[in-house]
Coordinates of C-alpha atoms and ligand atoms in Angstrom, one line a residue:
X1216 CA -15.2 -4.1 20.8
X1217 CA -15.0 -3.1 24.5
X1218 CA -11.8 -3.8 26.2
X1219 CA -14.3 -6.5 29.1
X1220 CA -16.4 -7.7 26.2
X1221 CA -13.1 -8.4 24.0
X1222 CA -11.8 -10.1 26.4
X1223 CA -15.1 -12.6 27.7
X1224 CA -14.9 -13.7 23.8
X1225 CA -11.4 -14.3 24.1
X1226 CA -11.4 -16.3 26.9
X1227 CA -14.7 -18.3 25.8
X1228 CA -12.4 -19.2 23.2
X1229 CA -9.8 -20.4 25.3
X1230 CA -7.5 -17.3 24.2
X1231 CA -6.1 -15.6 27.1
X1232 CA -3.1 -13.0 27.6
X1233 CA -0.1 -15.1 27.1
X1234 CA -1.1 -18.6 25.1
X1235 CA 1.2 -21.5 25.0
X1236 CA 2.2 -22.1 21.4
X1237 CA 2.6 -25.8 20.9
X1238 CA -0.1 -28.4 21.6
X1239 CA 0.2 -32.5 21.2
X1240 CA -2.6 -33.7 22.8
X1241 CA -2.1 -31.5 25.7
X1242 CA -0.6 -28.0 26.1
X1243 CA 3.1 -27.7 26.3
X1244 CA 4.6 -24.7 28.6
X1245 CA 6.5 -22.9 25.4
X1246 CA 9.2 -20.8 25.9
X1247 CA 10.2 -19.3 22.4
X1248 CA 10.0 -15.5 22.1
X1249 CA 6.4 -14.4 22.2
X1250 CA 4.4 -13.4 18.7
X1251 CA 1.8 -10.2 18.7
X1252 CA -1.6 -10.3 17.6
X1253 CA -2.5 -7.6 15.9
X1254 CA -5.7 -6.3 14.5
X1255 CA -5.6 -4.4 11.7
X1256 CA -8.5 -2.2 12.0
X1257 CA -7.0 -0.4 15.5
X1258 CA -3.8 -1.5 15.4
X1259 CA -4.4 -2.5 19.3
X1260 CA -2.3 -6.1 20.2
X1261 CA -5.3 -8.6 20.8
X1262 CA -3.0 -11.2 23.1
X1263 CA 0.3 -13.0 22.3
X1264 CA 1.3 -16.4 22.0
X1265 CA 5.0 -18.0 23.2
X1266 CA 6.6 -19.8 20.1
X1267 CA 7.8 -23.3 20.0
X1268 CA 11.2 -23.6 20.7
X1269 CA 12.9 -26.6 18.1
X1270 CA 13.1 -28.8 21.8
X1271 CA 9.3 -28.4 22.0
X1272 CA 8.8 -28.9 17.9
X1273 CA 10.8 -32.7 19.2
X1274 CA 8.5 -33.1 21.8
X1275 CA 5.1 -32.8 19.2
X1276 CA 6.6 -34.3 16.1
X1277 CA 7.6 -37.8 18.8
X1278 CA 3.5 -37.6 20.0
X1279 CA 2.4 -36.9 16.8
X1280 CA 4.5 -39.6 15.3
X1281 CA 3.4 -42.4 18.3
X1282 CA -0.2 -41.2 17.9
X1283 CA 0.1 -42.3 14.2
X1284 CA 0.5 -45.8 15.1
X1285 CA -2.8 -46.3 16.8
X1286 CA -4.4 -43.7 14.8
X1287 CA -3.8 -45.7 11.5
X1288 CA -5.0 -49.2 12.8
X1289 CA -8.4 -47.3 13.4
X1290 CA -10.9 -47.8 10.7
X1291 CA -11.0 -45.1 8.5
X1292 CA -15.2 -44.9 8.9
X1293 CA -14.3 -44.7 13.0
X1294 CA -12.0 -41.5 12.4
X1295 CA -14.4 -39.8 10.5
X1296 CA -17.1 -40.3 12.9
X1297 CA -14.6 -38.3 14.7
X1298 CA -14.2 -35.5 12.1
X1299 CA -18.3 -35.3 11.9
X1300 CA -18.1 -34.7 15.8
X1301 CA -15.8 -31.8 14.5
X1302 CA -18.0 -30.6 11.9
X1303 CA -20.1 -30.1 14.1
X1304 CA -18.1 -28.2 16.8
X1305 CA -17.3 -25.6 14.1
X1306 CA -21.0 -25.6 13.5
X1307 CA -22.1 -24.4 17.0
X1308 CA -18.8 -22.3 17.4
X1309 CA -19.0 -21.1 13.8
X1310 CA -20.0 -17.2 15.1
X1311 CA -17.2 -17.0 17.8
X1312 CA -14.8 -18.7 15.4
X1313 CA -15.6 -16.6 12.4
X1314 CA -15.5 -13.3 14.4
X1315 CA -11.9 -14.0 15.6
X1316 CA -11.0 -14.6 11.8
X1317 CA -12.5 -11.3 11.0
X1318 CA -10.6 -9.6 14.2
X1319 CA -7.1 -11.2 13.7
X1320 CA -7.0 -11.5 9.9
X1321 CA -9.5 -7.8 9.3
X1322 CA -11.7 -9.7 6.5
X1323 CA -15.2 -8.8 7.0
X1324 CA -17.2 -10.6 8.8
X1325 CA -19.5 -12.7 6.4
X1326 CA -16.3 -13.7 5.2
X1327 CA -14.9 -14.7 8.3
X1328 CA -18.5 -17.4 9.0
X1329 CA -17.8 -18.3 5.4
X1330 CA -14.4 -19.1 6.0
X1331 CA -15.7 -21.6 9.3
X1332 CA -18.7 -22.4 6.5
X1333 CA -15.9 -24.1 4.5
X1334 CA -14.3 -25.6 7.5
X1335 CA -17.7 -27.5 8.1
X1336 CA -18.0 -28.2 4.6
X1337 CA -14.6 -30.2 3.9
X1338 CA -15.1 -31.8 7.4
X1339 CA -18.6 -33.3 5.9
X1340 CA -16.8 -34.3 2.5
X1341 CA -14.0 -35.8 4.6
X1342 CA -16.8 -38.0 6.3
X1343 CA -18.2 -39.4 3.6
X1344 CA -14.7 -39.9 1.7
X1345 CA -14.3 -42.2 4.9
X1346 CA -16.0 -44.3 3.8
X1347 CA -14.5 -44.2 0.0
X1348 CA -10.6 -44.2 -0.2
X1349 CA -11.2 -46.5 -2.8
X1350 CA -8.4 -48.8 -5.2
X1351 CA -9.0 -50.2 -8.3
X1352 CA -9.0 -53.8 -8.9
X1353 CA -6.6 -55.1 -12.2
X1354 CA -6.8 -57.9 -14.2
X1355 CA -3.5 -60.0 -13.8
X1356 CA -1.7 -61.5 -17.0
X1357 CA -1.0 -64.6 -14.8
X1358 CA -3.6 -67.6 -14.1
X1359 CA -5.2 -68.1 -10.3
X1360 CA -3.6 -64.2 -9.7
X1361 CA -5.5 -61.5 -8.2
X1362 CA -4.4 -57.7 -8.2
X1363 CA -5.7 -54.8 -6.4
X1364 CA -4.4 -51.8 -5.2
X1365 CA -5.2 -49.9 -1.9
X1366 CA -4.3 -46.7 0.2
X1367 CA -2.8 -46.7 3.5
X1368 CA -2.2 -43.8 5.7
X1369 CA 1.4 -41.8 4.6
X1370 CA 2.7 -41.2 8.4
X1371 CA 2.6 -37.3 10.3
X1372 CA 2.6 -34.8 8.1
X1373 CA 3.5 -31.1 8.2
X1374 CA 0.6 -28.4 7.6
X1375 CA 2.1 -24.7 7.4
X1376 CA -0.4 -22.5 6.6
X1377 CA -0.8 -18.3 5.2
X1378 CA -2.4 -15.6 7.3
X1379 CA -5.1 -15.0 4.9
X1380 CA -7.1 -18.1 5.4
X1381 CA -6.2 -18.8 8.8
X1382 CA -8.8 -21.5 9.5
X1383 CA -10.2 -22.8 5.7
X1384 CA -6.6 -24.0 4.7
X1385 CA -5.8 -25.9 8.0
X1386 CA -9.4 -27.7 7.8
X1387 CA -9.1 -28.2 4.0
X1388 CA -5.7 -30.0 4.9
X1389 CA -6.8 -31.6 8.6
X1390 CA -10.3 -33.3 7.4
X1391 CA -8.9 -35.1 4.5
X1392 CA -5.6 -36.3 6.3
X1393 CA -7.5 -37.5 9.5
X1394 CA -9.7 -39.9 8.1
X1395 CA -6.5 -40.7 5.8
X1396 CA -5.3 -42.4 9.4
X1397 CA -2.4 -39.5 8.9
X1398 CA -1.8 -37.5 12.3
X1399 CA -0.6 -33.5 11.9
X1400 CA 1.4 -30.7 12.4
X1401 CA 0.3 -27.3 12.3
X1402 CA 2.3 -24.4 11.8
X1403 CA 0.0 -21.3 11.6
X1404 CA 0.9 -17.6 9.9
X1405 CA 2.8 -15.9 12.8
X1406 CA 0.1 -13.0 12.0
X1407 CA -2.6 -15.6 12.7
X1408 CA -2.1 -17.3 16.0
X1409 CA -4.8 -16.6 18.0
X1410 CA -7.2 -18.4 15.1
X1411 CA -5.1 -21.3 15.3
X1412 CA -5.7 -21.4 19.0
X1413 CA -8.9 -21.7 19.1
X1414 CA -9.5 -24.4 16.4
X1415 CA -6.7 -26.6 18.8
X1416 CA -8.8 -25.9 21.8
X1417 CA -12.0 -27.3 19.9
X1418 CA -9.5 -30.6 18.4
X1419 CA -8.7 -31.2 21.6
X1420 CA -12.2 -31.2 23.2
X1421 CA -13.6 -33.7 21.0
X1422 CA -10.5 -36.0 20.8
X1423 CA -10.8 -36.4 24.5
X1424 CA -14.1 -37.1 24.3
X1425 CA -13.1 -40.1 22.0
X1426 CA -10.2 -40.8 24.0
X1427 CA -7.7 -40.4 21.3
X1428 CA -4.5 -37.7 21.6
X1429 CA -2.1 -36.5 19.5
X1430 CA -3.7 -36.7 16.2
X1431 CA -4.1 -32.6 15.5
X1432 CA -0.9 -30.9 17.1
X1433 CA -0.4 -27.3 16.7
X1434 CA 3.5 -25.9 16.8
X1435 CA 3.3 -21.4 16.5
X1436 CA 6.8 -20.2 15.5
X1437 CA 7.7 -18.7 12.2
X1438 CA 9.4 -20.5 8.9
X1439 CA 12.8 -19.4 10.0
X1440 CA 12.8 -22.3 12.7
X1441 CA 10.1 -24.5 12.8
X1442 CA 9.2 -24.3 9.4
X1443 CA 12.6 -25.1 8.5
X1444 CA 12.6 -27.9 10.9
X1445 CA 9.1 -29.3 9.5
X1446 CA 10.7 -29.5 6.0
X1447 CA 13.7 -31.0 7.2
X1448 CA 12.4 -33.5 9.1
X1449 CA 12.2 -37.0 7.5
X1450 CA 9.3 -38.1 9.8
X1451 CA 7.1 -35.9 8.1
X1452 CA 6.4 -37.7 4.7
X1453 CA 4.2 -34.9 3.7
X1454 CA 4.5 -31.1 3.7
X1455 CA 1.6 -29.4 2.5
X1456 CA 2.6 -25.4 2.2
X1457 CA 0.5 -22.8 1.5
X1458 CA 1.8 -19.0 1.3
X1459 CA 4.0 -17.3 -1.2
X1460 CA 5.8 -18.6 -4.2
X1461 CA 8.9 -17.5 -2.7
X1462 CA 8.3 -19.3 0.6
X1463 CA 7.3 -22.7 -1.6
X1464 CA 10.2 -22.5 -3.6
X1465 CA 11.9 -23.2 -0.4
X1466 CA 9.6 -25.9 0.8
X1467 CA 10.3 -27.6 -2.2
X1468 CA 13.7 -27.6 -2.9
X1469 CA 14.1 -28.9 1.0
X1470 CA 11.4 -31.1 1.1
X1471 CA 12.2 -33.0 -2.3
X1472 CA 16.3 -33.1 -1.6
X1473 CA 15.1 -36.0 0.9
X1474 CA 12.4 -37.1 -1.1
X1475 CA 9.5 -36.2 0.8
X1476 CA 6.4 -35.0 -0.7
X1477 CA 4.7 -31.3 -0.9
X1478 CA 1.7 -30.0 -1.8
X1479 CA 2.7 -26.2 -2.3
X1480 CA -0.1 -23.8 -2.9
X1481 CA 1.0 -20.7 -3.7
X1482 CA 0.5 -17.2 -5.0
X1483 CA -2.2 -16.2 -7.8
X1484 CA -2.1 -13.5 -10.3
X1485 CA -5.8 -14.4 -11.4
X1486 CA -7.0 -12.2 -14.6
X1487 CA -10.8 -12.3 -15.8
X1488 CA -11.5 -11.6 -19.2
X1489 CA -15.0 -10.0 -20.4
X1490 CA -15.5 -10.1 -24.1
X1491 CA -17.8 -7.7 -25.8
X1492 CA -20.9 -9.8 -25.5
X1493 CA -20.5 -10.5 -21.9
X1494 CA -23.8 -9.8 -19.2
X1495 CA -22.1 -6.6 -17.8
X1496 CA -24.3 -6.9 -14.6
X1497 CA -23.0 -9.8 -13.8
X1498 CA -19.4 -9.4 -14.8
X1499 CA -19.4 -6.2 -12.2
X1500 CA -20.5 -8.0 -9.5
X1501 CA -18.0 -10.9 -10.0
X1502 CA -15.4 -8.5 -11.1
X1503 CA -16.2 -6.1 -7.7
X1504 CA -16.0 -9.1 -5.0
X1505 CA -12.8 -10.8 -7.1
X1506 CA -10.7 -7.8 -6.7
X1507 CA -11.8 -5.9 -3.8
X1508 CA -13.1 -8.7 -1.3
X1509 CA -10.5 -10.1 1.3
X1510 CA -9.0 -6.1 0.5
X1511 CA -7.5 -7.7 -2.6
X1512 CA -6.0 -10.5 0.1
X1513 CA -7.2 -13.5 -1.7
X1514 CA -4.7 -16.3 -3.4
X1515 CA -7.7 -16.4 -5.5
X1516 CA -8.5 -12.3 -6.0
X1517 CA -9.0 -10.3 -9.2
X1518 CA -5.6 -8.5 -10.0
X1519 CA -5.7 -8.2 -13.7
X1520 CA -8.8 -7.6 -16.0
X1521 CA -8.9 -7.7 -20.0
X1522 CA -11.4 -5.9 -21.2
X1523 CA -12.4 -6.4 -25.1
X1524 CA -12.7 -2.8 -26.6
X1525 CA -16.4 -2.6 -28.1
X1526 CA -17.0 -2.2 -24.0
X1527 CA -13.8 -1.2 -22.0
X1528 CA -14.6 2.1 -21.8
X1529 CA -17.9 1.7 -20.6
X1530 CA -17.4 -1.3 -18.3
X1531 CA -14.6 0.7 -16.2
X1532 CA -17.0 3.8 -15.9
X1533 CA -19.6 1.2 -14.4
X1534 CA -16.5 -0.2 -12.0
X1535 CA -15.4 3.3 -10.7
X1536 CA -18.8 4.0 -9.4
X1537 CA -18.7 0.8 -8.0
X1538 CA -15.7 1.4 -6.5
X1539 CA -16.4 4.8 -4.9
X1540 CA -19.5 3.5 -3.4
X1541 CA -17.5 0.7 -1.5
X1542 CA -18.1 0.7 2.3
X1543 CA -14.8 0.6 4.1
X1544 CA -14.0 -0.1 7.7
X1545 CA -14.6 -2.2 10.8
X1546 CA -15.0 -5.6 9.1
X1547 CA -17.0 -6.4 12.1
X1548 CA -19.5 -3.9 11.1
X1549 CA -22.2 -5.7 8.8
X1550 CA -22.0 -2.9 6.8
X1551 CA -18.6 -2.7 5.8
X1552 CA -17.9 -4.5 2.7
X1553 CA -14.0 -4.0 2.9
X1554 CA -11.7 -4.2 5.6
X1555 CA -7.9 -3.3 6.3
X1556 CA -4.7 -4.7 4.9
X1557 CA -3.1 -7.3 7.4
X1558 CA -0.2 -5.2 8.9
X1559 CA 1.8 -2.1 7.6
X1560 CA 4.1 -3.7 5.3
X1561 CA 1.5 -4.4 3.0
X1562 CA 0.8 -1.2 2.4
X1563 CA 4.0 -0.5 1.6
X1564 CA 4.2 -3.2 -1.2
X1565 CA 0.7 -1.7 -2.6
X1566 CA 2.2 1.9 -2.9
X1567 CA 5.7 0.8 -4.1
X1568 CA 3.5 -1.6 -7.0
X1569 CA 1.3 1.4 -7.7
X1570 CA 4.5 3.7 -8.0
X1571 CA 5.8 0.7 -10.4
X1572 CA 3.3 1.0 -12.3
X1573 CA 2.7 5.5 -12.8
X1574 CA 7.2 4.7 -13.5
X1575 CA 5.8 2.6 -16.7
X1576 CA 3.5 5.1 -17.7
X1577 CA -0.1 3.7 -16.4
X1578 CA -2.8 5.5 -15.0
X1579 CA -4.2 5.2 -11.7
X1580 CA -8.2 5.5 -12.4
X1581 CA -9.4 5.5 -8.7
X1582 CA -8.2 4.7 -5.2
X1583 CA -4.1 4.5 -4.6
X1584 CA -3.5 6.0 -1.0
X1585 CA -3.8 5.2 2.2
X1586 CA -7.1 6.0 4.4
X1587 CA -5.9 8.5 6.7
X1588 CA -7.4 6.4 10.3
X1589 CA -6.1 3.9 12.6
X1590 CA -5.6 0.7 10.8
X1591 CA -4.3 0.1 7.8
X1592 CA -6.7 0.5 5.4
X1593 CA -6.2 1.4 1.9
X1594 CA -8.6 2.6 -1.0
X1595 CA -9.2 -0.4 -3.8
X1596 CA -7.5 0.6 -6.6
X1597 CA -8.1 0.7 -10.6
X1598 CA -5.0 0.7 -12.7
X1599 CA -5.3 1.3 -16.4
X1600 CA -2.8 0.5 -18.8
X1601 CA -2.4 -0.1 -22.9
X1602 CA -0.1 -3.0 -22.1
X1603 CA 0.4 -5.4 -20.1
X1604 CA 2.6 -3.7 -17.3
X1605 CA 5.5 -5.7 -15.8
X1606 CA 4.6 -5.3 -12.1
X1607 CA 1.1 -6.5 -13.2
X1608 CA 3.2 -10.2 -13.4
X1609 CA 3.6 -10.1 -10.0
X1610 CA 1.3 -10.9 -6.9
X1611 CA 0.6 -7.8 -4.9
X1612 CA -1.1 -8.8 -2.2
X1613 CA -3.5 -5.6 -2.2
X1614 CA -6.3 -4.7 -3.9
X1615 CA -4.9 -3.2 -6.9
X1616 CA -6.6 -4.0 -10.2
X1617 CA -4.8 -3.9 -13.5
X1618 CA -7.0 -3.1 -16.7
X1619 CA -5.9 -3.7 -20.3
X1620 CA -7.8 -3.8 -23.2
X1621 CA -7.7 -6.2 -25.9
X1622 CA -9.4 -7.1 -29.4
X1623 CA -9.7 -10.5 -29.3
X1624 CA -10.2 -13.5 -27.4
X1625 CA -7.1 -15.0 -28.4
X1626 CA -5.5 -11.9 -27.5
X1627 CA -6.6 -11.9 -24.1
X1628 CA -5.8 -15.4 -23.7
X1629 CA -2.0 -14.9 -24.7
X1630 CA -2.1 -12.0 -22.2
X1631 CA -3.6 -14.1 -19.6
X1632 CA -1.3 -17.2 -19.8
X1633 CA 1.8 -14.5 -20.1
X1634 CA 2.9 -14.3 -16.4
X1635 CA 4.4 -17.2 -14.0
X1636 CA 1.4 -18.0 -11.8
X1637 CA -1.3 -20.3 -12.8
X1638 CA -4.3 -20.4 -10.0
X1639 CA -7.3 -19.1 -11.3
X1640 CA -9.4 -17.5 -14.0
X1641 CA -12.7 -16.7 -15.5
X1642 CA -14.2 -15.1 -19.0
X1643 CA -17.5 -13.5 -18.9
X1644 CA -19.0 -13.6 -22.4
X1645 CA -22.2 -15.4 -23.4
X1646 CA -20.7 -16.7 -26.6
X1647 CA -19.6 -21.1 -26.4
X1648 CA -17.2 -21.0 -28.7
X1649 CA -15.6 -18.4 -27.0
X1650 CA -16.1 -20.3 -23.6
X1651 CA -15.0 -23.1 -25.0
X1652 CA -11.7 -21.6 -25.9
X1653 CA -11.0 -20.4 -23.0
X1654 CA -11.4 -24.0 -21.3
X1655 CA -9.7 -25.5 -23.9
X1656 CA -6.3 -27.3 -24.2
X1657 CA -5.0 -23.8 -26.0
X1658 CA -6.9 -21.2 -23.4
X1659 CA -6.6 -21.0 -19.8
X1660 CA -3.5 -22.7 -18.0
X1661 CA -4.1 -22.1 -14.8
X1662 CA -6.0 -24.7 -12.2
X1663 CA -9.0 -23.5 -11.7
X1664 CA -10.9 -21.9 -15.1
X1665 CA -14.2 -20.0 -14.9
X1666 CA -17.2 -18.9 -17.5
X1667 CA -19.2 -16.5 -16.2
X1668 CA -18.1 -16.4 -12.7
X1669 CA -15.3 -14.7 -10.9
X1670 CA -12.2 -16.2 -10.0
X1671 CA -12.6 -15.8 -6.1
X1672 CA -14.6 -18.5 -4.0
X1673 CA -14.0 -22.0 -4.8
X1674 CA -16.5 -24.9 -3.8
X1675 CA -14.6 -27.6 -1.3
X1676 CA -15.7 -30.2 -3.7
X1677 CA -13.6 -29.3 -6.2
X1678 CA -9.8 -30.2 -6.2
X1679 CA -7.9 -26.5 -5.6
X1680 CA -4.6 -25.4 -6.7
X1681 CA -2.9 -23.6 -9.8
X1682 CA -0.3 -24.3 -12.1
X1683 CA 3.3 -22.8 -12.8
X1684 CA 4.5 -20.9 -9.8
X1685 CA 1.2 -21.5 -7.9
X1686 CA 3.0 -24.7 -7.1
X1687 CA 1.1 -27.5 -8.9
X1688 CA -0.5 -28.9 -5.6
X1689 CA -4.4 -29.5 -5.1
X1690 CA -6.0 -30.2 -1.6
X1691 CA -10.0 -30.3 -1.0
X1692 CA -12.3 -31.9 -2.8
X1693 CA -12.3 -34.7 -6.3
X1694 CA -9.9 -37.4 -5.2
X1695 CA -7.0 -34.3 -3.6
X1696 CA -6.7 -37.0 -0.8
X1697 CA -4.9 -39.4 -2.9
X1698 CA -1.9 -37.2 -1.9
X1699 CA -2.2 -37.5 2.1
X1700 CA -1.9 -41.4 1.4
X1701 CA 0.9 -44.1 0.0
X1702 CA -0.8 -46.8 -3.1
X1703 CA 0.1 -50.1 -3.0
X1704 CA -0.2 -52.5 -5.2
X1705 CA -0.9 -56.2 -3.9
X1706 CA -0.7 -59.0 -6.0
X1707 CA -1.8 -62.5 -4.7
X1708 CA -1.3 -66.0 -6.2
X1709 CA -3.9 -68.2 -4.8
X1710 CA -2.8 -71.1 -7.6
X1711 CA -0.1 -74.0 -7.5
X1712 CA 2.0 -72.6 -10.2
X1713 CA 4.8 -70.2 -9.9
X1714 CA 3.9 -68.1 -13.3
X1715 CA 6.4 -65.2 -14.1
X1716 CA 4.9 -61.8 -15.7
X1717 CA 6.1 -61.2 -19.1
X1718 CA 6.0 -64.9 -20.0
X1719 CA 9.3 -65.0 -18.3
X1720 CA 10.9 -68.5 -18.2
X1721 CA 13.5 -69.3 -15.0
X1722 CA 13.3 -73.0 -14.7
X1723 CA 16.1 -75.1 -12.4
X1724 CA 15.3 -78.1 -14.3
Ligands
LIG3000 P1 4.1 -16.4 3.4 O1 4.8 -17.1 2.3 O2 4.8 -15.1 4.0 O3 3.9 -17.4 4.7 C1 3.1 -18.5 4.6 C2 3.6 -19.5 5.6 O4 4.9 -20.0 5.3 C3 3.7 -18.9 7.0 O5 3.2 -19.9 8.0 C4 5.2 -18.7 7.2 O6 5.6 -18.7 8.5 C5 5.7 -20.0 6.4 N1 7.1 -19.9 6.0 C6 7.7 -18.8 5.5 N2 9.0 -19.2 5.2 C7 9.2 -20.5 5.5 C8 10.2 -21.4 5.5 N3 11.4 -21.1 5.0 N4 10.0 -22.7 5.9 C9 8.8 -23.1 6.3 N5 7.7 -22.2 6.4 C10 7.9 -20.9 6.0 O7 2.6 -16.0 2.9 P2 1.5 -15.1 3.6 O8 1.9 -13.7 3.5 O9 1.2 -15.7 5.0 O10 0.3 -15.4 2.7 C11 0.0 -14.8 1.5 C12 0.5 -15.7 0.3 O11 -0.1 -17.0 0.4 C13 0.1 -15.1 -1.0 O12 1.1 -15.3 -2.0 C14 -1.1 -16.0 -1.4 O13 -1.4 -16.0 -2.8 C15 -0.7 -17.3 -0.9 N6 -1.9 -18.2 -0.7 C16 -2.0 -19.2 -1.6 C17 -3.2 -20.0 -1.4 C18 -3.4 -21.1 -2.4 O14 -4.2 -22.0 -2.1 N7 -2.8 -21.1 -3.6 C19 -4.1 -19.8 -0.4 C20 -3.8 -18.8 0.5 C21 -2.7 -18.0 0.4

């Protein structure tokens, strides 16, 4: 983009040179050390952003916390008429919104709108869960008893957030807990500002126009100091973390020593399996956008494939060639289908995996270097192995895919439940019982398993989140928001009698 036009789109999204970095309701004057945005396809600084100090993190965790009050008395059909209003902000920003994704983050741009896409789509779930929330009703033991329970709103609650998603995860988060009656803290990937920015610009245009503040508050610094402060912090009864499992091992230990809650979603190491029966056409294409789309930067990406031998051979000769005829570059051209890595250090962790893995005697099929242009772009990357290689059991964040082959189902399956993470998975094969074992109690462990689709690009009505070291959490859709509220169980005796449970007898006379 020219340096003029750049800069009109900035601004029109409220982003200028030097952005304050903490918002409750309005702007606060940050003084922290400033953070760079970077984009990944020039390497060019796009603007930079002030950090919270912890005096300014006070400052939005006492508004956010007052705001709560009011916030929760509102009726929870009244705050979501306030999220539709923000539904449809994102809907007539969605273009601006999903090109500054696409600049900031360097995923291409359909996947930048379909990253806003999702932001509308949670905040019109949200709306109609507003007017849901629902409790059950029990049946007491005791005569003229009734017992129900219902949910109330939890308190503020912290939202810290990975660069990959930097507008989906916040929303996914945001639109449930508002119409919870819960009021927020945002703490954005410090390789993500400028995203999070915007979307607080938008919050706070349509909570002025309801005349409410404090309800979405924004607070840029990185985990170090305000992310430690959020997980310290007993007035946030919720964390909801999303990143590495190194980062939510933290959040958890910290967060559950005062016995708050988290939801931690964390890192992925999703496999696909394709038996010998399996559709190949469709198995390429799902296999191709798993692994390679997002440049392999997905919690949810393709890293490790199991390929039943009657069609290994073949089905990787198919995936080479459609590897080599991947477009990559400027994820703002509609062309490209792959963009650049976020910053230099991941491209470091993809070379040191890939030299990992030629140390334990795989072969690299295609790709493995580093595109010689500004940016830092990478070639997607087949790795083929005969077993099941150790640095394939950790998350590279890169697109580096790991083939094995396998005889059976229940090989594969073993395989695939072998390493620590649990998000998501997916067999391709057109035979049930085969499906069927893969979904059952004794096949897939992780949160989210597939048949005949790919393990990237989850619908919001679903509840997300994986299993193991992906952290247990799920946020989005089925009843997820059950977590962003407190149950209570109410029990009223509208009789003359004093009846104990249990057929308890504690008479004076
Ligand atoms: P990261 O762990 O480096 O950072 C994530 C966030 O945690 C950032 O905002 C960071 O500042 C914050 N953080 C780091 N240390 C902290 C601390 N001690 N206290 C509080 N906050 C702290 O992750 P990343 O590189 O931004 O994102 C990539 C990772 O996120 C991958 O592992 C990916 O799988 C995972 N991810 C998971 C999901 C999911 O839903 N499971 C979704 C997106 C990304």
């Amino acid at each position: 983009m020219e340096v003029d036009v750049k800069k009109a789109f900035l601004s029109n999204l409220g982003i200028e040179e030097s952005n304050r970095g903490a918002c409750a309701g309005t702007w606060i004057d940050t003084q922290g050390e400033p953070v760079v945005s970077v984009d990944p396809t020039s390497e060019q600084a796009i603007a930079s952003v002030r950090r919270a100090t912890l005096e300014e993190y006070e400052t939005v965790v006492q508004k956010a916390d007052a705001a709560f009050r009011t916030w929760r008395m509102m009726p929870a059909p009244k705050r979501g008429e306030i999220v539709r209003q923000l539904g449809n902000r994102f809907r007539e920003q969605k273009g601006d919104l999903g090109k500054l994704i696409s600049l900031e983050m360097g995923k291409i741009r359909s996947e930048g709108d379909g990253e806003v896409q999702e932001m509308i789509d949670i905040a019109d779930f949200a709306v109609g869960l507003s007017r849901q929330l629902y409790g059950l009703t029990m049946q007491s033991e005791r005569p003229s008893h009734r017992m129900y329970e219902q949910w109330h709103p939890l308190g503020t609650i912290g939202i810290i957030t990975a660069f990959n998603f930097p507008g989906a995860v916040w929303a996914w988060n945001a639109m449930i807990a508002a119409v919870c009656g819960d009021t927020m803290i945002w703490k954005p990937s410090h390789q993500t500002p400028l995203t999070a920015i915007a979307i607080q610009h938008i919050c706070n245009e349509v909570m002025r126009e309801n005349g409410v503040e404090g309800v979405f508050n924004l607070c840029v610094g990185d985990g170090r100091h305000v992310g430690e402060a959020m997980l310290a912090d007993r007035r946030l009864p919720l964390v909801s973390a999303t990143g590495s499992c190194r980062m939510g091992r933290r959040v958890a230990e910290v967060v559950a020593k005062r016995f708050g809650r988290s939801i931690l979603e964390l890192g992925g190491n999703n496999g696909i399996i394709v038996l010998d029966d399996a559709d190949l056409e469709l198995t390429l294409r799902a296999v191709l956008f798993g692994a390679v789309g997002t440049a392999g930067q997905r919690c949810t990406s393709t890293r490790r494939l199991f390929l039943q031998r009657g069609i290994a051979d073949r089905f990787v000769e198919r995936l080479v060639g459609a590897y080599r005829s991947v477009r990559i570059g400027d994820p703002l051209d509609p062309e490209t289908l792959m963009g650049p890595l976020v910053n230099a250090g991941a491209i470091d962790e993809m070379m040191a995996a890939l030299e990992r893995a030629r140390e334990e005697g795989a072969e690299i099929v295609c790709g493995g270097h580093r595109i010689d242009r500004p940016g830092y772009f990478v070639e997607p990357t087949i790795v083929r192995s005969d077993k099941h290689l150790e640095v394939a059991r950790e998350e590279t964040f890169a697109p580096i895919l790991y083939v094995m082959s396998v005889d059976s189902v229940d090989e594969a399956i073993e395989l695939h439940n072998s390493v620590d993470q649990g998000l998501s998975s997916a067999i391709f094969t057109n035979n049930m019982i085969a499906a069927e074992k893969f979904l059952s109690a004794r096949g897939s462990d992780c949160g989210i398993a597939n048949v005949n689709i790919g393990t990237s690009g989850a619908e919001i009505g679903g509840a997300f989140g994986g299993e193991k070291d992906t952290g247990g959490g799920r946020e989005a859709g089925s009843d997820s928001w059950k977590l962003y509220m407190r149950r209570q169980t109410n029990t009223i005796n509208w009789g003359q009698e004093m009846p104990l449970a249990q057929g308890v007898q504690f008479d004076l006379s």
